[in-house]
Structures are given as C-alpha cells and as structure tokens.
PDB file of C-alpha atoms and ligand atoms in Angstrom:
ATOM      1  CA  MET A  48     -92.715  -1.966  44.125  1.00 57.00           C
ATOM      2  CA  ASN A  49     -91.793  -5.204  42.389  1.00 65.00           C
ATOM      3  CA  ARG A  50     -90.444  -4.485  38.896  1.00 80.00           C
ATOM      4  CA  LYS A  51     -91.043  -6.935  36.120  1.00 85.00           C
ATOM      5  CA  GLY A  52     -88.109  -7.421  33.756  1.00 92.00           C
ATOM      6  CA  ILE A  53     -88.288  -5.890  30.286  1.00 94.00           C
ATOM      7  CA  LEU A  54     -87.220  -7.592  27.101  1.00 97.00           C
ATOM      8  CA  VAL A  55     -85.071  -5.268  24.986  1.00 98.00           C
ATOM      9  CA  VAL A  56     -84.003  -5.960  21.419  1.00 97.00           C
ATOM     10  CA  VAL A  57     -80.977  -4.117  20.102  1.00 97.00           C
ATOM     11  CA  SER A  58     -80.227  -4.258  16.388  1.00 94.00           C
ATOM     12  CA  GLY A  59     -78.006  -2.213  14.165  1.00 92.00           C
ATOM     13  CA  PHE A  60     -75.658  -2.339  11.235  1.00 85.00           C
ATOM     14  CA  SER A  61     -72.685  -4.642  11.496  1.00 80.00           C
ATOM     15  CA  GLY A  62     -69.741  -2.655  12.832  1.00 82.00           C
ATOM     16  CA  VAL A  63     -71.849   0.078  14.399  1.00 86.00           C
ATOM     17  CA  GLY A  64     -70.450  -0.656  17.864  1.00 89.00           C
ATOM     18  CA  LYS A  65     -73.369  -2.570  19.429  1.00 91.00           C
ATOM     19  CA  GLY A  66     -71.087  -5.001  21.232  1.00 88.00           C
ATOM     20  CA  THR A  67     -69.035  -2.279  22.918  1.00 91.00           C
ATOM     21  CA  LEU A  68     -72.173  -0.345  23.796  1.00 95.00           C
ATOM     22  CA  MET A  69     -73.766  -3.343  25.462  1.00 94.00           C
ATOM     23  CA  LYS A  70     -70.601  -4.262  27.317  1.00 92.00           C
ATOM     24  CA  LEU A  71     -70.413  -0.774  28.799  1.00 95.00           C
ATOM     25  CA  LEU A  72     -74.123  -0.711  29.658  1.00 97.00           C
ATOM     26  CA  THR A  73     -73.947  -3.983  31.596  1.00 94.00           C
ATOM     27  CA  GLU A  74     -70.748  -2.908  33.373  1.00 95.00           C
ATOM     28  CA  ARG A  75     -72.245   0.416  34.405  1.00 96.00           C
ATOM     29  CA  TYR A  76     -75.668  -0.863  35.501  1.00 95.00           C
ATOM     30  CA  GLY A  77     -75.876  -4.146  37.343  1.00 88.00           C
ATOM     31  CA  HIS A  78     -79.454  -5.153  36.587  1.00 90.00           C
ATOM     32  CA  TYR A  79     -79.121  -5.928  32.886  1.00 95.00           C
ATOM     33  CA  ALA A  80     -78.749  -9.461  31.610  1.00 95.00           C
ATOM     34  CA  LEU A  81     -77.220  -9.937  28.192  1.00 95.00           C
ATOM     35  CA  SER A  82     -78.505 -13.001  26.405  1.00 96.00           C
ATOM     36  CA  ILE A  83     -75.823 -15.157  24.780  1.00 96.00           C
ATOM     37  CA  SER A  84     -76.908 -16.476  21.398  1.00 97.00           C
ATOM     38  CA  ALA A  85     -76.166 -19.752  19.713  1.00 98.00           C
ATOM     39  CA  THR A  86     -74.595 -19.552  16.254  1.00 98.00           C
ATOM     40  CA  THR A  87     -73.107 -21.731  13.548  1.00 98.00           C
ATOM     41  CA  ARG A  88     -70.590 -19.079  12.453  1.00 97.00           C
ATOM     42  CA  GLU A  89     -66.889 -19.582  13.173  1.00 96.00           C
ATOM     43  CA  ALA A  90     -65.522 -17.975  16.316  1.00 96.00           C
ATOM     44  CA  ARG A  91     -63.507 -14.819  15.606  1.00 92.00           C
ATOM     45  CA  GLU A  92     -60.096 -14.468  17.127  1.00 91.00           C
ATOM     46  CA  GLY A  93     -60.478 -13.620  20.802  1.00 93.00           C
ATOM     47  CA  GLU A  94     -64.050 -14.964  21.031  1.00 94.00           C
ATOM     48  CA  GLU A  95     -64.774 -17.697  23.551  1.00 96.00           C
ATOM     49  CA  ASP A  96     -67.467 -20.354  23.518  1.00 97.00           C
ATOM     50  CA  GLY A  97     -70.087 -19.427  26.118  1.00 96.00           C
ATOM     51  CA  ARG A  98     -68.953 -15.788  26.380  1.00 93.00           C
ATOM     52  CA  GLU A  99     -69.728 -14.086  23.031  1.00 91.00           C
ATOM     53  CA  TYR A 100     -71.718 -17.003  21.617  1.00 96.00           C
ATOM     54  CA  PHE A 101     -72.408 -20.683  22.059  1.00 97.00           C
ATOM     55  CA  PHE A 102     -70.718 -21.987  18.918  1.00 98.00           C
ATOM     56  CA  LYS A 103     -72.620 -24.900  17.363  1.00 98.00           C
ATOM     57  CA  THR A 104     -72.458 -27.145  14.326  1.00 98.00           C
ATOM     58  CA  ARG A 105     -75.414 -26.997  11.928  1.00 98.00           C
ATOM     59  CA  GLU A 106     -76.629 -30.360  13.258  1.00 98.00           C
ATOM     60  CA  GLU A 107     -76.483 -29.168  16.849  1.00 98.00           C
ATOM     61  CA  PHE A 108     -78.277 -25.962  15.952  1.00 98.00           C
ATOM     62  CA  GLU A 109     -81.019 -27.784  14.071  1.00 98.00           C
ATOM     63  CA  GLN A 110     -81.513 -29.997  17.117  1.00 98.00           C
ATOM     64  CA  LEU A 111     -82.041 -26.879  19.273  1.00 98.00           C
ATOM     65  CA  ILE A 112     -84.719 -25.749  16.814  1.00 98.00           C
ATOM     66  CA  ALA A 113     -86.384 -29.185  16.836  1.00 98.00           C
ATOM     67  CA  ASP A 114     -86.405 -29.237  20.666  1.00 98.00           C
ATOM     68  CA  ASP A 115     -87.997 -25.748  20.805  1.00 97.00           C
ATOM     69  CA  MET A 116     -85.043 -24.475  22.840  1.00 97.00           C
ATOM     70  CA  LEU A 117     -84.861 -21.134  20.993  1.00 98.00           C
ATOM     71  CA  ILE A 118     -87.151 -18.103  21.354  1.00 97.00           C
ATOM     72  CA  GLU A 119     -86.277 -17.121  17.793  1.00 97.00           C
ATOM     73  CA  TYR A 120     -83.657 -17.870  15.181  1.00 97.00           C
ATOM     74  CA  ALA A 121     -82.654 -16.510  11.795  1.00 96.00           C
ATOM     75  CA  GLN A 122     -80.078 -16.916   9.058  1.00 95.00           C
ATOM     76  CA  TYR A 123     -77.560 -14.144   8.601  1.00 91.00           C
ATOM     77  CA  CYS A 124     -74.930 -14.203   5.853  1.00 88.00           C
ATOM     78  CA  GLY A 125     -75.105 -17.988   5.583  1.00 93.00           C
ATOM     79  CA  ASN A 126     -75.131 -18.850   9.282  1.00 97.00           C
ATOM     80  CA  TYR A 127     -77.781 -19.608  11.871  1.00 98.00           C
ATOM     81  CA  TYR A 128     -78.163 -17.361  14.922  1.00 98.00           C
ATOM     82  CA  GLY A 129     -80.698 -17.949  17.704  1.00 98.00           C
ATOM     83  CA  THR A 130     -81.690 -16.945  21.241  1.00 98.00           C
ATOM     84  CA  PRO A 131     -81.750 -19.722  23.879  1.00 97.00           C
ATOM     85  CA  ARG A 132     -85.081 -19.673  25.687  1.00 96.00           C
ATOM     86  CA  GLU A 133     -84.210 -20.774  29.221  1.00 95.00           C
ATOM     87  CA  TYR A 134     -81.819 -17.984  30.194  1.00 94.00           C
ATOM     88  CA  VAL A 135     -84.149 -15.242  28.960  1.00 95.00           C
ATOM     89  CA  GLU A 136     -87.160 -16.619  30.814  1.00 93.00           C
ATOM     90  CA  ASP A 137     -85.209 -17.207  34.062  1.00 93.00           C
ATOM     91  CA  GLN A 138     -83.707 -13.732  34.104  1.00 94.00           C
ATOM     92  CA  MET A 139     -86.998 -11.996  33.390  1.00 92.00           C
ATOM     93  CA  GLU A 140     -88.678 -13.919  36.187  1.00 90.00           C
ATOM     94  CA  GLN A 141     -85.985 -12.576  38.500  1.00 92.00           C
ATOM     95  CA  GLY A 142     -86.918  -9.040  37.445  1.00 91.00           C
ATOM     96  CA  ARG A 143     -83.858  -8.378  35.321  1.00 94.00           C
ATOM     97  CA  ASP A 144     -84.031  -6.505  32.027  1.00 96.00           C
ATOM     98  CA  VAL A 145     -82.844  -8.855  29.320  1.00 97.00           C
ATOM     99  CA  ILE A 146     -81.090  -7.544  26.218  1.00 97.00           C
ATOM    100  CA  LEU A 147     -81.060  -9.460  22.947  1.00 97.00           C
ATOM    101  CA  GLU A 148     -78.548  -8.215  20.402  1.00 95.00           C
ATOM    102  CA  ILE A 149     -80.124  -9.694  17.290  1.00 95.00           C
ATOM    103  CA  GLU A 150     -80.825  -8.875  13.650  1.00 92.00           C
ATOM    104  CA  LEU A 151     -84.042  -7.706  12.029  1.00 91.00           C
ATOM    105  CA  GLN A 152     -85.805 -11.002  11.237  1.00 92.00           C
ATOM    106  CA  GLY A 153     -85.295 -12.268  14.777  1.00 95.00           C
ATOM    107  CA  ALA A 154     -86.338  -8.895  16.207  1.00 96.00           C
ATOM    108  CA  LEU A 155     -89.636  -9.041  14.337  1.00 94.00           C
ATOM    109  CA  LYS A 156     -90.293 -12.587  15.586  1.00 95.00           C
ATOM    110  CA  VAL A 157     -89.664 -11.505  19.176  1.00 96.00           C
ATOM    111  CA  LYS A 158     -91.955  -8.503  18.754  1.00 95.00           C
ATOM    112  CA  ARG A 159     -94.735 -10.752  17.447  1.00 95.00           C
ATOM    113  CA  LYS A 160     -94.341 -13.192  20.349  1.00 93.00           C
ATOM    114  CA  PHE A 161     -93.851 -10.558  23.062  1.00 93.00           C
ATOM    115  CA  PRO A 162     -95.538  -7.312  21.963  1.00 93.00           C
ATOM    116  CA  GLU A 163     -94.239  -5.408  25.019  1.00 93.00           C
ATOM    117  CA  THR A 164     -90.632  -5.754  23.842  1.00 96.00           C
ATOM    118  CA  LEU A 165     -88.686  -2.510  23.463  1.00 98.00           C
ATOM    119  CA  LEU A 166     -86.944  -2.376  20.076  1.00 98.00           C
ATOM    120  CA  LEU A 167     -83.858  -0.202  19.693  1.00 97.00           C
ATOM    121  CA  PHE A 168     -81.848   0.358  16.519  1.00 96.00           C
ATOM    122  CA  VAL A 169     -78.248   1.560  16.675  1.00 95.00           C
ATOM    123  CA  MET A 170     -77.246   3.795  13.763  1.00 92.00           C
ATOM    124  CA  PRO A 171     -73.849   5.085  12.672  1.00 91.00           C
ATOM    125  CA  PRO A 172     -73.478   8.884  12.500  1.00 90.00           C
ATOM    126  CA  ASP A 173     -72.851   8.421   8.750  1.00 89.00           C
ATOM    127  CA  ALA A 174     -72.149   5.641   6.232  1.00 85.00           C
ATOM    128  CA  GLN A 175     -68.408   6.321   5.968  1.00 87.00           C
ATOM    129  CA  THR A 176     -67.941   5.730   9.703  1.00 86.00           C
ATOM    130  CA  LEU A 177     -69.540   2.320   9.317  1.00 83.00           C
ATOM    131  CA  ILE A 178     -67.174   1.155   6.573  1.00 84.00           C
ATOM    132  CA  ALA A 179     -64.174   2.547   8.403  1.00 85.00           C
ATOM    133  CA  ARG A 180     -65.139   0.688  11.593  1.00 82.00           C
ATOM    134  CA  LEU A 181     -65.710  -2.596   9.767  1.00 80.00           C
ATOM    135  CA  ARG A 182     -62.286  -2.357   8.113  1.00 85.00           C
ATOM    136  CA  LYS A 183     -60.578  -1.334  11.334  1.00 82.00           C
ATOM    137  CA  ARG A 184     -61.960  -4.356  13.141  1.00 76.00           C
ATOM    138  CA  GLY A 185     -59.823  -6.382  10.747  1.00 75.00           C
ATOM    139  CA  THR A 186     -61.647  -9.630  11.501  1.00 77.00           C
ATOM    140  CA  GLU A 187     -63.473  -9.932   8.194  1.00 78.00           C
ATOM    141  CA  THR A 188     -62.382 -10.200   4.588  1.00 85.00           C
ATOM    142  CA  GLU A 189     -63.450  -7.524   2.075  1.00 86.00           C
ATOM    143  CA  GLU A 190     -65.962  -9.980   0.651  1.00 88.00           C
ATOM    144  CA  VAL A 191     -67.586 -10.560   4.031  1.00 85.00           C
ATOM    145  CA  ILE A 192     -67.569  -6.800   4.720  1.00 85.00           C
ATOM    146  CA  HIS A 193     -69.354  -6.285   1.413  1.00 86.00           C
ATOM    147  CA  ARG A 194     -71.999  -8.931   2.274  1.00 86.00           C
ATOM    148  CA  ARG A 195     -72.521  -7.378   5.670  1.00 83.00           C
ATOM    149  CA  LEU A 196     -72.969  -3.910   4.167  1.00 85.00           C
ATOM    150  CA  ALA A 197     -75.501  -5.281   1.677  1.00 86.00           C
ATOM    151  CA  ARG A 198     -77.337  -6.841   4.578  1.00 83.00           C
ATOM    152  CA  ALA A 199     -77.181  -3.502   6.433  1.00 82.00           C
ATOM    153  CA  VAL A 200     -79.026  -1.859   3.560  1.00 84.00           C
ATOM    154  CA  GLU A 201     -81.729  -4.557   3.739  1.00 84.00           C
ATOM    155  CA  GLU A 202     -82.028  -4.189   7.496  1.00 81.00           C
ATOM    156  CA  SER A 203     -82.385  -0.435   7.330  1.00 82.00           C
ATOM    157  CA  GLU A 204     -85.587  -1.014   5.380  1.00 83.00           C
ATOM    158  CA  GLY A 205     -87.195  -2.619   8.424  1.00 88.00           C
ATOM    159  CA  ILE A 206     -86.297   0.211  10.733  1.00 91.00           C
ATOM    160  CA  GLU A 207     -89.871   1.527  10.998  1.00 93.00           C
ATOM    161  CA  GLU A 208     -90.685  -1.513  13.133  1.00 94.00           C
ATOM    162  CA  TYR A 209     -88.373  -0.275  15.885  1.00 96.00           C
ATOM    163  CA  ASP A 210     -89.315   2.063  18.727  1.00 97.00           C
ATOM    164  CA  TYR A 211     -86.197   4.235  19.018  1.00 97.00           C
ATOM    165  CA  MET A 212     -82.888   4.820  17.280  1.00 95.00           C
ATOM    166  CA  ILE A 213     -79.576   5.469  18.979  1.00 96.00           C
ATOM    167  CA  VAL A 214     -77.035   7.322  16.859  1.00 95.00           C
ATOM    168  CA  ASN A 215     -73.766   5.951  18.127  1.00 95.00           C
ATOM    169  CA  ASP A 216     -71.460   8.928  17.801  1.00 93.00           C
ATOM    170  CA  ASP A 217     -70.339   9.321  21.409  1.00 94.00           C
ATOM    171  CA  LEU A 218     -70.232   5.947  23.154  1.00 95.00           C
ATOM    172  CA  ASP A 219     -70.823   7.341  26.618  1.00 96.00           C
ATOM    173  CA  GLN A 220     -73.909   9.290  25.538  1.00 97.00           C
ATOM    174  CA  SER A 221     -75.252   6.281  23.670  1.00 97.00           C
ATOM    175  CA  VAL A 222     -75.004   4.126  26.804  1.00 98.00           C
ATOM    176  CA  GLU A 223     -76.870   6.732  28.850  1.00 98.00           C
ATOM    177  CA  LEU A 224     -79.548   7.128  26.191  1.00 98.00           C
ATOM    178  CA  MET A 225     -80.095   3.382  26.030  1.00 98.00           C
ATOM    179  CA  HIS A 226     -80.412   3.165  29.801  1.00 98.00           C
ATOM    180  CA  SER A 227     -82.896   6.090  29.879  1.00 98.00           C
ATOM    181  CA  LEU A 228     -85.057   4.592  27.148  1.00 98.00           C
ATOM    182  CA  ILE A 229     -85.285   1.303  29.045  1.00 97.00           C
ATOM    183  CA  GLU A 230     -86.079   3.126  32.295  1.00 96.00           C
ATOM    184  CA  ALA A 231     -88.812   5.068  30.498  1.00 97.00           C
ATOM    185  CA  GLN A 232     -90.314   1.791  29.298  1.00 96.00           C
ATOM    186  CA  HIS A 233     -90.629   0.656  32.930  1.00 94.00           C
ATOM    187  CA  ASN A 234     -92.745   3.736  33.594  1.00 95.00           C
ATOM    188  CA  LYS A 235     -95.268   3.238  30.828  1.00 94.00           C
ATOM    189  CA  ILE A 236     -98.783   3.478  32.213  1.00 95.00           C
ATOM    190  CA  ASN A 237     -99.941   0.252  30.603  1.00 92.00           C
ATOM    191  CA  ARG A 238     -97.098  -1.632  32.332  1.00 92.00           C
ATOM    192  CA  ASN A 239     -98.176  -0.266  35.714  1.00 94.00           C
ATOM    193  CA  LEU A 240    -101.943  -0.671  35.744  1.00 95.00           C
ATOM    194  CA  ASP A 241    -101.942  -2.556  39.068  1.00 94.00           C
ATOM    195  CA  PHE A 242    -100.046   0.211  40.799  1.00 95.00           C
ATOM    196  CA  VAL A 243    -102.180   2.929  39.195  1.00 95.00           C
ATOM    197  CA  GLY A 244    -105.355   1.097  40.253  1.00 97.00           C
ATOM    198  CA  GLN A 245    -104.114   0.755  43.801  1.00 96.00           C
ATOM    199  CA  ILE A 246    -103.372   4.491  44.114  1.00 96.00           C
ATOM    200  CA  GLN A 247    -106.771   5.319  42.625  1.00 96.00           C
ATOM    201  CA  ARG A 248    -108.488   3.097  45.175  1.00 96.00           C
ATOM    202  CA  GLU A 249    -106.486   4.533  48.055  1.00 96.00           C
ATOM    203  CA  VAL A 250    -107.230   8.122  47.062  1.00 96.00           C
ATOM    204  CA  ARG A 251    -110.898   7.333  46.620  1.00 96.00           C
ATOM    205  CA  ALA A 252    -110.977   5.809  50.091  1.00 95.00           C
ATOM    206  CA  LEU A 253    -109.296   8.934  51.519  1.00 94.00           C
ATOM    207  CA  VAL A 254    -111.828  11.215  49.847  1.00 94.00           C
ATOM    208  CA  LYS A 255    -114.640   9.176  51.373  1.00 92.00           C
ATOM    209  CA  GLY A 256    -112.911   9.524  54.734  1.00 87.00           C
ATOM    210  CA  GLU A 257    -112.369   5.810  55.264  1.00 71.00           C
TER     211      GLU A 257
HETATM  212  P1  5GP B 525     -71.952 -11.260  14.212  1.00 81.52           P
HETATM  213  O1  5GP B 525     -71.589 -12.390  13.312  1.00 81.52           O
HETATM  214  O2  5GP B 525     -71.408  -9.947  13.725  1.00 81.52           O
HETATM  215  O3  5GP B 525     -71.595 -11.534  15.653  1.00 81.52           O
HETATM  216  O4  5GP B 525     -73.532 -11.135  14.169  1.00 81.52           O
HETATM  217  C1  5GP B 525     -74.199 -11.017  12.951  1.00 81.52           C
HETATM  218  C2  5GP B 525     -75.636 -10.579  13.190  1.00 81.52           C
HETATM  219  O5  5GP B 525     -76.369 -11.580  13.861  1.00 81.52           O
HETATM  220  C3  5GP B 525     -75.762  -9.309  14.044  1.00 81.52           C
HETATM  221  O6  5GP B 525     -76.708  -8.446  13.402  1.00 81.52           O
HETATM  222  C4  5GP B 525     -76.288  -9.821  15.341  1.00 81.52           C
HETATM  223  O7  5GP B 525     -77.076  -8.851  15.984  1.00 81.52           O
HETATM  224  C5  5GP B 525     -77.136 -10.987  14.878  1.00 81.52           C
HETATM  225  N1  5GP B 525     -77.416 -11.965  15.930  1.00 81.52           N
HETATM  226  C6  5GP B 525     -76.621 -12.345  16.953  1.00 81.52           C
HETATM  227  N2  5GP B 525     -77.235 -13.243  17.726  1.00 81.52           N
HETATM  228  C7  5GP B 525     -78.469 -13.432  17.200  1.00 81.52           C
HETATM  229  C8  5GP B 525     -79.598 -14.238  17.570  1.00 81.52           C
HETATM  230  O8  5GP B 525     -79.617 -14.958  18.570  1.00 81.52           O
HETATM  231  N3  5GP B 525     -80.693 -14.187  16.775  1.00 81.52           N
HETATM  232  C9  5GP B 525     -80.743 -13.392  15.679  1.00 81.52           C
HETATM  233  N4  5GP B 525     -81.876 -13.386  14.982  1.00 81.52           N
HETATM  234  N5  5GP B 525     -79.704 -12.616  15.299  1.00 81.52           N
HETATM  235  C10 5GP B 525     -78.581 -12.633  16.054  1.00 81.52           C
END
C-alpha cells in the first residue's frame, strides 16, 4: 500500500526539549523529514545556517513572504519565523512524514490550510522544570527568558486547538509516544477510504462467488 505523507506540527513551551525530541525521533526512524524554518533571529552559538534555521535579514524574509515561498509565518518575540514551502511539498509527495516545529500562530494557520495536519503539543512535567531548563541552556539572557515564559503562558491558552499533548518527562518515552501518535494518524479510516472501499468490493465479489 502506498502511504501518503502526513504533516505534523509540534509546538511547546520554549525550553521544553522539542529540539532534542525531534532530533532523536528522526535518528531513530528514517522516514521523518524535519522542515528547516527561515528566521530573522540571531544564530545561537553552535547553530549553523541551513541546519537549525535559514538565517535571514528582515528584507530577505519579507521578500520570501512577497514571493509566496512560505506555507506560514509568524512573529515570535520580535523576530519572524516561517516554513519554506518547497521542501515540505516535495517530501510529502515522496511519502515522507514532515514535521514542523513551530509556534501557535503558525500552527493554527497550517491547520486552517491543511485540516488533516496532526497537531502535537509538548508540555513540561511542571513549571519549575521549564525555568530550570531555560536557565541551564545558558543561551538567553534573563530578560529573553522572561519574554519567552510570558509567551509560553499565551501559547498555553491555544492548547485546545491541538490533538494530543506529550508530557516530556522521559525523553525516550516521549519519542516513542510521538512516533505512535503519528502511526495512528496513518491508520485513520478517513485517510484510507480507497483501501477500505477496495476491500469492501473484494469481499462483496467473494460473497457473490465471482
Ligand atoms: P527558537 O528561537 O527558540 O528557535 O524558536 C522560537 C519559537 O519559534 C519556537 O516556539 C519555535 O517552535 C517557533 N518556530 C520555529 N520555526 C518556526 C516557523 O517556521 N514558523 C513558526 N510559526 N514558528 C516557528
């Protein structure tokens, strides 16, 4: 059976461990494609252009918007972030499941455009863990951490729009849960109506003795 690729959105509070989770998921299972976003924010130490993000100036980013090169884009803490269209469409055509690690506004835009998208929200086991992880990362100033936490509160108010939550306590279990949820999505009846119809026809033919 030929599987069509699924579009998966993963959101979650800053510092919740989404990046690590996704890295492990794609290493463990070969058929996932992780979309690389464009952004106007500064590269963090250790980040490389074209690996974590495509780093753009505001002018470059606005040109991408004008040329309709992005599936969605949003502003987050003063910077633009957006999903390049071409990669996502190519990968899905090849039957790969494409993961977008994006924030709430973008997630809602994707859901509106592609209603079959699976929306996952990664939660911390508790609020203290979140702050501790953000501080430990050591890449942001206290002011930025504060802005990101405020944004986390805002984002948590849109959580009802998502399909499933993943409480990221044990990384290994979270990876397996994410994989299972995506697999389950492949098996939804309304995604498999052709196959279901074919079996129904075959069984009917058997009953009639054809
Ligand atoms: P960070 O600066 O920590 O890498 O990302 C900040 C936020 O932007 C995260 O919530 C991340 O999921 C989100 N983000 C990353 N890429 C995109 C994108 O292409 N579109 C949207 N809407 N959000 C994104």
